[in-house]
XYZ file of C-alpha atoms in Angstrom:
604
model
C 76.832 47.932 71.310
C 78.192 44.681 70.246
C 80.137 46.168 66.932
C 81.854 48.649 69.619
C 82.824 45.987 72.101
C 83.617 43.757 68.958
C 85.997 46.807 67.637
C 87.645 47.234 71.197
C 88.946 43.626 71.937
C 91.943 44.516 70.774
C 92.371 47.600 72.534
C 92.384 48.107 76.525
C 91.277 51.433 78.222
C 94.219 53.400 80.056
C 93.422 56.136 82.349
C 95.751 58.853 83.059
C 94.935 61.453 84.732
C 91.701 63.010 83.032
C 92.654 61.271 79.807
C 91.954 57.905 78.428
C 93.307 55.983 75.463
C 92.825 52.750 73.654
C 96.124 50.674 73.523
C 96.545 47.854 71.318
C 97.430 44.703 72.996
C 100.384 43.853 70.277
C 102.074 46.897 71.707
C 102.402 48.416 68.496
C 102.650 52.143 69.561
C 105.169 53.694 72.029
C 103.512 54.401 75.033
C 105.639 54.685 78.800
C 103.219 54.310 82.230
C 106.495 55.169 83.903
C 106.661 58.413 82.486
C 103.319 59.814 84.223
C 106.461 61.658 86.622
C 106.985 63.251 83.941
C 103.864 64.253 82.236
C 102.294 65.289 85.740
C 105.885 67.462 86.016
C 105.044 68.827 83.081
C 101.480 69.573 83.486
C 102.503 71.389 86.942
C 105.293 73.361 85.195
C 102.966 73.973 82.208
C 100.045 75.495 84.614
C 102.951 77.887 86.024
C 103.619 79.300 82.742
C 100.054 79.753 81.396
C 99.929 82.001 85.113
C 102.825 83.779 84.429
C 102.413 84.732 81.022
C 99.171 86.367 82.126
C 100.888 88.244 84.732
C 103.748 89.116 82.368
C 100.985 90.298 79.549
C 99.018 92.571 82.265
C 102.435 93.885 84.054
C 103.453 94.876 80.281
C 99.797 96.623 79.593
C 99.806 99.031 82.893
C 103.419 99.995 82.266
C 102.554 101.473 79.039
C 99.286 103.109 80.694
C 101.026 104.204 83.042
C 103.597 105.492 80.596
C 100.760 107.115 78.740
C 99.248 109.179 81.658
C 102.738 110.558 81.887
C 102.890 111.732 78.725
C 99.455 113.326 78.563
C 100.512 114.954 81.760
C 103.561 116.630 80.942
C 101.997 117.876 77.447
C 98.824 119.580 79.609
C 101.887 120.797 81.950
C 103.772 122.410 79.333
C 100.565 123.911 77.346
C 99.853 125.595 80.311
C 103.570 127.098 81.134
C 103.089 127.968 77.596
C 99.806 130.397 78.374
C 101.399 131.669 81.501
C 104.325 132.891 79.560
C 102.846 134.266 76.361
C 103.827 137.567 75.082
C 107.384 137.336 76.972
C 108.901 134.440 74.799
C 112.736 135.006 73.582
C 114.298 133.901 70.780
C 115.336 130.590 72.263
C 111.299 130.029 72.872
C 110.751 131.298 69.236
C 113.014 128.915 67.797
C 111.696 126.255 69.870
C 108.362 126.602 68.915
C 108.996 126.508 65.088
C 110.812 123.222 65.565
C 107.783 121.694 67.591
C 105.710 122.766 64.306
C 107.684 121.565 62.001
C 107.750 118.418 63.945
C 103.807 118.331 64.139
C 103.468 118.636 59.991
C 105.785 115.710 60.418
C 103.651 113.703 61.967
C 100.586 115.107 60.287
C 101.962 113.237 56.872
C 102.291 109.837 58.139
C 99.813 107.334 58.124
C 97.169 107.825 61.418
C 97.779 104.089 62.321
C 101.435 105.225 62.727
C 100.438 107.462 65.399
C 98.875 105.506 67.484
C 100.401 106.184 70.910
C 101.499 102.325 71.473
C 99.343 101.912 74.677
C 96.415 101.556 72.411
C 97.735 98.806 70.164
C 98.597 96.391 73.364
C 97.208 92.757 71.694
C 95.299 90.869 73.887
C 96.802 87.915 75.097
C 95.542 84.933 73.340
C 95.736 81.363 74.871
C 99.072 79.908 74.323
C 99.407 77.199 71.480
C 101.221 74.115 72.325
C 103.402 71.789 70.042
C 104.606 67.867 71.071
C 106.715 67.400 68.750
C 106.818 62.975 69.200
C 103.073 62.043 70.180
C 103.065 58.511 69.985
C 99.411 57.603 71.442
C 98.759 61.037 72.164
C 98.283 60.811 75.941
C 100.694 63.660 76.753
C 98.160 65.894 74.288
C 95.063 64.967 75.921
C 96.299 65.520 79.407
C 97.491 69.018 78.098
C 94.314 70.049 76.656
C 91.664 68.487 79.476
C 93.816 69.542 82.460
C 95.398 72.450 82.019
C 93.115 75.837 81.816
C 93.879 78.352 79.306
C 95.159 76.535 76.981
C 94.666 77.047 72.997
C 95.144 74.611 70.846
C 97.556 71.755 71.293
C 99.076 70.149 67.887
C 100.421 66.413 68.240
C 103.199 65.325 65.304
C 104.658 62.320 65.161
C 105.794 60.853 61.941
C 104.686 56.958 62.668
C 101.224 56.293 60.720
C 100.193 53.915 63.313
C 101.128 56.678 66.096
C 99.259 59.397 63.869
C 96.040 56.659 63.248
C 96.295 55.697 67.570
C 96.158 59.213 68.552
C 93.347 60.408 66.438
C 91.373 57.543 67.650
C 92.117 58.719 71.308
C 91.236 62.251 70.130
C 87.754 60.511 69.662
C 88.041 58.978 72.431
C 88.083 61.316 74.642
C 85.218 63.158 73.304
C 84.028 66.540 72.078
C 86.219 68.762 73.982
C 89.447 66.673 73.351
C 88.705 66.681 69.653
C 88.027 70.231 69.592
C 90.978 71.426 71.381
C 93.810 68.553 70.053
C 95.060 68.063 66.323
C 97.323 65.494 65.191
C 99.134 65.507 61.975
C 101.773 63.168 60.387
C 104.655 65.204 59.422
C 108.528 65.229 60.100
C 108.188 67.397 63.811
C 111.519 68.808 62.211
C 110.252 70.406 59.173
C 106.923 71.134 60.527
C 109.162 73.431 63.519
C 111.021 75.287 60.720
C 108.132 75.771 58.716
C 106.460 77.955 61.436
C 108.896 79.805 63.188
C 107.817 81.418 66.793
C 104.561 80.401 66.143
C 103.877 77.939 69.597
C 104.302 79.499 73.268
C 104.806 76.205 74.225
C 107.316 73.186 72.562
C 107.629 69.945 74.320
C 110.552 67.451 73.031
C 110.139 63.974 74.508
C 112.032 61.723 72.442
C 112.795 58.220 72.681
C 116.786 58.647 73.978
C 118.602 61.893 72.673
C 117.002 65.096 72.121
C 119.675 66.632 69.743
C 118.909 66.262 66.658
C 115.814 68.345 67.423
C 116.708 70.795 69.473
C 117.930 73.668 65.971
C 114.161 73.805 64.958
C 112.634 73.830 68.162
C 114.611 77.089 69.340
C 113.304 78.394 66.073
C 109.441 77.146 66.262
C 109.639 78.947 70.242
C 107.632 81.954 70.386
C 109.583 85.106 72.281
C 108.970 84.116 76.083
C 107.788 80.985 75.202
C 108.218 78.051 76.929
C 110.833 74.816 75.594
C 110.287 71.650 77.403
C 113.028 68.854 76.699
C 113.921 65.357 77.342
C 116.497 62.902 77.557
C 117.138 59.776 78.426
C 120.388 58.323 76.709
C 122.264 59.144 80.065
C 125.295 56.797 79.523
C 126.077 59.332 76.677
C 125.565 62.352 79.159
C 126.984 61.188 82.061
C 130.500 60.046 81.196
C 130.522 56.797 79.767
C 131.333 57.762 76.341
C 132.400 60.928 75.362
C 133.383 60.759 71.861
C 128.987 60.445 71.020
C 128.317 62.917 73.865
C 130.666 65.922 72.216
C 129.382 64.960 68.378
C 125.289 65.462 70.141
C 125.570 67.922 72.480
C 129.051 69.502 71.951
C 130.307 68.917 74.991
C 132.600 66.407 76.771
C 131.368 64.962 80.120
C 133.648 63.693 83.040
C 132.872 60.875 85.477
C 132.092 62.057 89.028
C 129.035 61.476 91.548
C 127.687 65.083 90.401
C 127.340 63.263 86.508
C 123.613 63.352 86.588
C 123.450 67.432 87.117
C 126.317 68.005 84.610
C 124.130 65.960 82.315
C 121.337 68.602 83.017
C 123.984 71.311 82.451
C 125.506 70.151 79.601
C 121.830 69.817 77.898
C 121.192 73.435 78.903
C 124.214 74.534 77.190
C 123.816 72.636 74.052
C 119.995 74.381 74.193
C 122.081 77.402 74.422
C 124.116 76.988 71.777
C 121.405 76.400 69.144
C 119.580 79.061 70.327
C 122.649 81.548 69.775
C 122.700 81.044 66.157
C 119.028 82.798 65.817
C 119.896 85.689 68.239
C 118.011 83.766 70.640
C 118.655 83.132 74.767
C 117.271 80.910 77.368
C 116.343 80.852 80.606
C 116.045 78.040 82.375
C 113.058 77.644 85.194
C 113.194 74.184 86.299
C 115.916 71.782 85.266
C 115.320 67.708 87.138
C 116.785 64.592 87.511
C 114.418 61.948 87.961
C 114.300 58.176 87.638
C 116.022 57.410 84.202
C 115.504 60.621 82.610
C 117.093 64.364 82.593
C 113.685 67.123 81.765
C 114.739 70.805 81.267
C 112.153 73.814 80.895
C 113.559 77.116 79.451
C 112.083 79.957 78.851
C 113.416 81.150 74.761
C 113.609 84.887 74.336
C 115.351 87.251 71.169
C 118.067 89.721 71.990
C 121.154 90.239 70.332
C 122.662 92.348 72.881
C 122.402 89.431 75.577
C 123.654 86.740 73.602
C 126.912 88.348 74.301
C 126.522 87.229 77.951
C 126.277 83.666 76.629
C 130.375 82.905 77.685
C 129.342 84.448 81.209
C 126.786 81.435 81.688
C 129.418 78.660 80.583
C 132.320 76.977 81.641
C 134.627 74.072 81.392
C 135.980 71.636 84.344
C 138.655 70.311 86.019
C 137.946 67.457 87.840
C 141.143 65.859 89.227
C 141.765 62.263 89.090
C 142.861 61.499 92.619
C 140.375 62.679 95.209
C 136.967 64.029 94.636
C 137.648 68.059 94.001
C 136.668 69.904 90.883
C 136.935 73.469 89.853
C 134.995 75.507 87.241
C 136.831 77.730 84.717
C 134.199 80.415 83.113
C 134.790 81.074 79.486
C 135.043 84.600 79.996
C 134.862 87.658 81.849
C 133.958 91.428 81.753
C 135.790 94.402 81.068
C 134.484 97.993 82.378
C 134.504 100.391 79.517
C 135.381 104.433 79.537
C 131.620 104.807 79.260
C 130.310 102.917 81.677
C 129.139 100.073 79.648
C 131.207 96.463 79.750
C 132.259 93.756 77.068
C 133.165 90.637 77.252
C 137.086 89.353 77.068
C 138.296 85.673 76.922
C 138.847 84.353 80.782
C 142.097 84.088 82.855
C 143.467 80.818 83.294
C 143.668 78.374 83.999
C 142.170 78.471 87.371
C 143.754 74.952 88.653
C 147.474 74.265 88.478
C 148.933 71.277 86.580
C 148.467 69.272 89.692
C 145.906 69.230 92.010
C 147.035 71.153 94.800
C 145.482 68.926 97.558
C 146.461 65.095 96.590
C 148.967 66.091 94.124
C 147.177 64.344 90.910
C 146.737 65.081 87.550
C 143.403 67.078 86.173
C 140.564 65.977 83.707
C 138.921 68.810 81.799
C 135.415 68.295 80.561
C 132.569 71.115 79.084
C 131.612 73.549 78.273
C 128.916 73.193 80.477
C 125.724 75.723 81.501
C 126.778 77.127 84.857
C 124.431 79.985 85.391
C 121.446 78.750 87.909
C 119.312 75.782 86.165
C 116.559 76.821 88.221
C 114.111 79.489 88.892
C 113.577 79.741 91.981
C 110.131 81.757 92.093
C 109.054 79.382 89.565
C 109.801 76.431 91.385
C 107.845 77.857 94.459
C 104.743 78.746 92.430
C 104.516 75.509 90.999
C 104.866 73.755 93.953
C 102.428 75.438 95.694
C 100.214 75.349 92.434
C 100.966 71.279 93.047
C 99.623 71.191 96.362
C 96.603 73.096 95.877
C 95.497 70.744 93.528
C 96.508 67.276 94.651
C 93.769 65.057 93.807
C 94.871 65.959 89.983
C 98.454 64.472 89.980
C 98.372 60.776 90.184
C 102.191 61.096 90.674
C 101.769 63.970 93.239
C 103.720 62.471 96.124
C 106.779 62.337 93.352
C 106.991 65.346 92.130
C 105.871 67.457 95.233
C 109.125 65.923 96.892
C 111.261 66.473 93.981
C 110.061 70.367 93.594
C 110.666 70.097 97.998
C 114.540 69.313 97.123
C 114.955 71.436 94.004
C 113.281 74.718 96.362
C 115.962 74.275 99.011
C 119.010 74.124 96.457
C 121.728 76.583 96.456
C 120.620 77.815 92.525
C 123.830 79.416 92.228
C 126.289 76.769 93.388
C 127.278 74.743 90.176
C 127.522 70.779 90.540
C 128.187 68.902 94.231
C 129.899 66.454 96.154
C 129.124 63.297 97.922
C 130.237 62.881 101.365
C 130.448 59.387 101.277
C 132.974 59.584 98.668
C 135.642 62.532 100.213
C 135.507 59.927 103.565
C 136.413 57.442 100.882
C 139.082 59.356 99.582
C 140.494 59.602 102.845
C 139.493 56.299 103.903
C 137.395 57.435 107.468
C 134.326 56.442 108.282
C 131.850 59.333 107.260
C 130.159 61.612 109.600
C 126.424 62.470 108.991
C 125.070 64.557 107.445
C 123.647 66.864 109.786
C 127.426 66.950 111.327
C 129.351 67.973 108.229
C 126.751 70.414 107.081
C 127.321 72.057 110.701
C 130.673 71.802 110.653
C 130.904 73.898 107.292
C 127.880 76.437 108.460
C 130.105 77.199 111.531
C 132.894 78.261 108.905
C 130.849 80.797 107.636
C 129.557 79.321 104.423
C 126.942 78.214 103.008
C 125.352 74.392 101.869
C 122.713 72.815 100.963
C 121.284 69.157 99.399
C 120.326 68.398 95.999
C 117.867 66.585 94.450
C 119.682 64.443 91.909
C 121.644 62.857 94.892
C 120.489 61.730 98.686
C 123.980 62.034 99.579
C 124.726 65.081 97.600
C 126.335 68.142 99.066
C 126.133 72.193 97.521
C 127.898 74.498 99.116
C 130.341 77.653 98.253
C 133.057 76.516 100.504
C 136.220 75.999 98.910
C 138.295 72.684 98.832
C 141.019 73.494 101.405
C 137.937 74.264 103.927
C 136.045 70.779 102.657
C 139.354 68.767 103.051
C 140.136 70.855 106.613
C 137.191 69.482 108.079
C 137.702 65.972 107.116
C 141.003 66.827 108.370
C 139.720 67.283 111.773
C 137.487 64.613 111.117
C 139.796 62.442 111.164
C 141.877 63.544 113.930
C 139.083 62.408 116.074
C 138.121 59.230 114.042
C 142.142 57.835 113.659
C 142.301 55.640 110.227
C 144.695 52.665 109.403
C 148.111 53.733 107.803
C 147.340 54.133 104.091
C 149.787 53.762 101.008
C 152.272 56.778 100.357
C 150.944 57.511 97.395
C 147.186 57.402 97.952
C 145.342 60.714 97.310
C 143.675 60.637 101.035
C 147.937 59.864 102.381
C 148.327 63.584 100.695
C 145.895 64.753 101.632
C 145.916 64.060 105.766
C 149.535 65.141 105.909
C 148.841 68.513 105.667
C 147.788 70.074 108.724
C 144.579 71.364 108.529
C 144.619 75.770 109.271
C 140.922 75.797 110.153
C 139.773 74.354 112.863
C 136.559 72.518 112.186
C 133.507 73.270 114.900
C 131.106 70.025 114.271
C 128.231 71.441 117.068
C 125.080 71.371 115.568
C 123.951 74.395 113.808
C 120.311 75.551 113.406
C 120.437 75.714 109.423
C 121.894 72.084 109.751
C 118.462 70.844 108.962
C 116.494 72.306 106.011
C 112.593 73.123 106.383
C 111.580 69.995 104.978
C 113.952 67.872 107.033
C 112.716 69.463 109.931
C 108.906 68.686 109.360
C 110.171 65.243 108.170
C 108.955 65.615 104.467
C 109.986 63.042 102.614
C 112.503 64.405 99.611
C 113.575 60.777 98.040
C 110.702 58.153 97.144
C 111.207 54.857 96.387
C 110.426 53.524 92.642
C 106.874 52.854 93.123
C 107.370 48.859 91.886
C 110.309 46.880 90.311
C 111.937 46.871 87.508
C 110.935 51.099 87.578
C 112.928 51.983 84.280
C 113.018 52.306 80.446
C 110.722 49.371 79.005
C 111.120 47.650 75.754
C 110.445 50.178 72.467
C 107.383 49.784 71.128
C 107.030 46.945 68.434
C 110.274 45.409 69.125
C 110.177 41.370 70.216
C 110.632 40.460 73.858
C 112.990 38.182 74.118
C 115.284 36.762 76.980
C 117.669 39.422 77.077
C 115.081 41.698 78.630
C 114.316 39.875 81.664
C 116.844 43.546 83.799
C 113.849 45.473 82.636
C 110.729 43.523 82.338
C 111.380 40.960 85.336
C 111.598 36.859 84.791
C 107.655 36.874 84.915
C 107.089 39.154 81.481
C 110.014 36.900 80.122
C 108.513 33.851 81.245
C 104.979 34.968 79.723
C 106.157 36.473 76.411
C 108.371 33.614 75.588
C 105.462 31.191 76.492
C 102.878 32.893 73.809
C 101.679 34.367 76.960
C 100.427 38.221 77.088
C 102.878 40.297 78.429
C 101.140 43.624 77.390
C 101.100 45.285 80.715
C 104.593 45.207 81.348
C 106.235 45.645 77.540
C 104.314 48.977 76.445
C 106.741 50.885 78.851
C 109.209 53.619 77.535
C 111.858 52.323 74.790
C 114.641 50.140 75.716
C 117.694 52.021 76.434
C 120.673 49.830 76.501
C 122.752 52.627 78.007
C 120.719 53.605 80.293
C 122.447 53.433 84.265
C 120.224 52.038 86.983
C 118.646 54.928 88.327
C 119.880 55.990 92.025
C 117.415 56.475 95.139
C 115.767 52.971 94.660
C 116.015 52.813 98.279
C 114.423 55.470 100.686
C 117.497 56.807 101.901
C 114.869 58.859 104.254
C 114.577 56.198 106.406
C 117.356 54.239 106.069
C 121.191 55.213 107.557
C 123.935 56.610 104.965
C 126.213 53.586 106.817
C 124.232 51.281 109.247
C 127.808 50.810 111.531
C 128.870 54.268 111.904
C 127.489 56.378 114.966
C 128.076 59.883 115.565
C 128.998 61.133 119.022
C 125.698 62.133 119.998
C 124.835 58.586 119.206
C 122.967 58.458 116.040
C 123.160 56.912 112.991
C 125.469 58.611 110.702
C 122.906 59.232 107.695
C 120.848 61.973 106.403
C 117.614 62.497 108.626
């Protein structure tokens, strides 16, 4: 007992979930506490899948039964017409019947496993074998293979010896059932995904910043209807900040505007897309989030080279116009009827935007391609949260995720991107109305609009920007502003007269189902300094004190042990202070502003 207690005073015990590993005090492996939003995402996402492949496999296996019966019907149909009629066949019957025969010594010649009617060689569904591609300590692994049921084997690569050394020891750790289930290996996850192509049902990419440079063999290494989850986290690239990096990783260029955080998740998607072209391959994406630092995708990978040609259909590039707030997609291209019913694909009309934007009279940026089909399923999202809540003693970050998977169930899933309300009253420089006003004010037009989850403030909805800019029109008619510059977007905008007449009574849709039973959809970070930690290894110095706090500076720079609070997820110097510290919930949208039915002009 001694030798083991002598052997673990370098190591302390962390518990996750049902999974525990040994982490060495000089943080000398990457390991994240922060991220357990994402594992326990992942886990939830990951039990959905293992439910729905089942379904698929036994939907698949009584449509070919079915299919059978048929067929075994209609032959014990026709030998009997064939009885009835004997003796008064004509030649058309005659000829018939020799062509049946000579299609039976056809048959007769080939091999008997060819004639297996293809009902009876349905595989059975074997548990679904699962790939992290960047292990690190392992912990992601272990929580796989102890928590979620059904699963096969799960493989952990990660081409760090001390990683590979730290998660076999936590393989051990965790005991007979862990070992039995998990296998780590020190390879290149890169060539180890192109040496076994569609061989694991399940991929998951967490890398420490961008994603890209692994996303070629992971479409390949994607079984057909597997499952691809992804991560990034080098959102200054994605979100605007620098383009030039953002095209030459993801082949896309981003534009700055409150909705930056989805069209990081969109321009991921499409870059997913993209690889997966090359290898007649498609995705589909079920759940696509924004949360703390971090973008996480899942897609479902399938083969078809016949709906690859949809691929243009699912992109587009946009205009986003430098003056006010409004932006306007332009698909890549659209479909053409053919004389026989079928369709193909021509390039787009355009552009869809004229030189200048047509309500503050500004030029346009163009940005993209980005993914504009739905980033969501929406079934999915509903089974998994209500997989989520049936077992909530099992996700330590369950009050996360169950109100991220609230928000993300109420989105419009066809509406790409959003606005902020807070920043169209700033374009027109009016104090804002609340939420639950505007959203009434554009149900009463006859459209529709939702939130979203990547924004407290953030605003969906299918109504075009001459309705948007009507109702702040008449906004503002009622709310009077100072005079404003001539040249001012908002100036343009406000001096045209608004031709629909905006009706701000409240509606009954104003509030979504969750607003109305007062779930909470935006947490607070759960302590400070809730963010990207220093990489693993690296030497804390004063120049971390934004992400560890002056106490971990004071300690580390002291010779004191600042263990707990460096073995967090890499540093990320480009990383933007994640939004929603506050809980907006709660709190109003502007603590001055009062609506006329007197209350606070913020989201309830």
């Amino acid at each position: 007992m001694a030798e083991v207690e002598d052997k673990l005073k370098d190591y302390e015990i962390k518990k996750e979930g049902e999974a525990e590993i040994l982490l060495h005090k000089k943080n000398a492996v990457f390991y994240n506490p922060v991220q357990v939003h994402n594992r326990d995402m992942s886990i939830a996402v990951l039990r959905t899948f293992v439910a729905k492949r089942k379904e698929e496999h036994e939907a698949l296996v009584d449509k070919r039964n079915t299919s059978h019966e048929k067929n075994k019907q209609s032959e014990t149909s026709s030998q009997t017409g064939e009885d009835a009629s004997t003796g008064q066949q004509d030649e058309m019957d005659v000829v018939c019947e020799k062509e049946l025969n000579k299609a039976e010594d056809q048959i007769d010649d080939l091999p008997k496993e060819a004639t297996k009617p293809s009902w009876k060689v349905t595989r059975e569904l074997k548990p679904p074998l699962v790939l992290e591609a960047l292990a690190a300590t392992g912990l992601r692994s272990l929580r796989y293979a102890r928590e979620v049921e059904g699963l096969g084997k799960v493989v952990a690569l990660d081409n760090d010896k001390a990683s590979v050394e730290d998660c076999k020891r936590n393989i051990k750790f965790n005991g007979a059932s862990a070992a039995s289930k998990v296998e780590a290996y020190l390879v290149d996850a890169r060539i180890h995904m192109l040496m076994h192509p569609k061989e694991f049902d399940v991929v998951d990419l967490d890398p420490y910043g961008s994603p890209s440079i692994f996303l070629d063999s992971a479409v390949q290494a994607v079984a057909d209807g597997g499952l691809l989850m992804c991560t990034a986290t080098d959102m200054a690239v994605l979100c605007g900040t620098n383009g030039e990096v953002c095209y030459s990783k993801y082949g896309s260029f981003p534009t700055k505007g409150k909705y930056c955080h989805e069209m990081a998740l969109r321009i991921l998607l499409a870059s997913i897309e993209s690889h997966a072209n090359r290898y007649k391959r498609y995705i589909v994406p079920v759940l696509s989030v924004f949360m703390d630092f971090y973008i996480r995708v899942f897609v479902r990978v399938f083969t078809s080279a016949s709906e690859i040609k949809n691929t243009p259909l699912k992109l587009s590039y946009i205009y986003q116009c430098v003056g006010c707030d409004s932006f306007h997609l332009q698909c890549l291209a659209r479909t053409v009827p053919k004389k026989n019913n079928g369709v193909k694909h021509a390039p787009a009309i355009g552009p869809v935007v004229p030189q200048e934007c047509s309500d503050c009279g500004k030029k346009f940026n163009i940005g993209g391609p980005i993914w504009s089909a739905p980033i969501h399923d929406q079934d999915w999202v509903v089974s998994t949260l209500t997989g989520v809540k049936s077992m909530k003693d099992r996700y330590p970050a369950y009050d996360k995720i169950t109100s991220v998977l609230t928000t993300v169930s109420e989105e419009l899933h066809d509406i790409p991107l959003f606005f902020s309300l807070h920043n169209i009253a700033g374009t027109v420089k009016c104090t804002s109305p609340s939420l639950v006003m505007f959203r009434s004010a554009v149900l009463n037009a006859g459209y529709q609009i939702s939130s979203t989850h990547v924004n407290p403030l953030g605003i969906k909805s299918d109504a075009p920007w001459d309705v948007i800019w009507d109702i702040m029109r008449c906004w503002v008619k009622n709310h009077p502003i100072k005079e404003q510059p001539r040249d001012s977007p908002g100036t343009a905008i406000l001096s045209k007269s608004p031709k629909l007449e905006a009706n701000f009574s409240r509606a009954v849709a104003a509030l979504s189902k969750a607003q109305a039973k007062k779930i909470k959809r935006f947490l607070p970070n759960p302590e400070r300094h809730w963010g990207p930690k220093v990489r693993a290894g690296r030497k804390i110095t004063s120049k971390h004190i934004s992400l560890l706090g002056p106490d971990a500076i004071n300690g580390a720079l002291n010779g004191g042990d600042c263990h707990e609070e460096g073995n967090g997820a890499g540093l990320d110097n480009t990383a933007p202070e994640p939004e929603g510290i506050k809980d907006v919930e709660n709190e109003p949208s502007n603590k001055r502003q009062k609506t006329s039915d007197g209350e606070p002009a913020s989201e309830p």
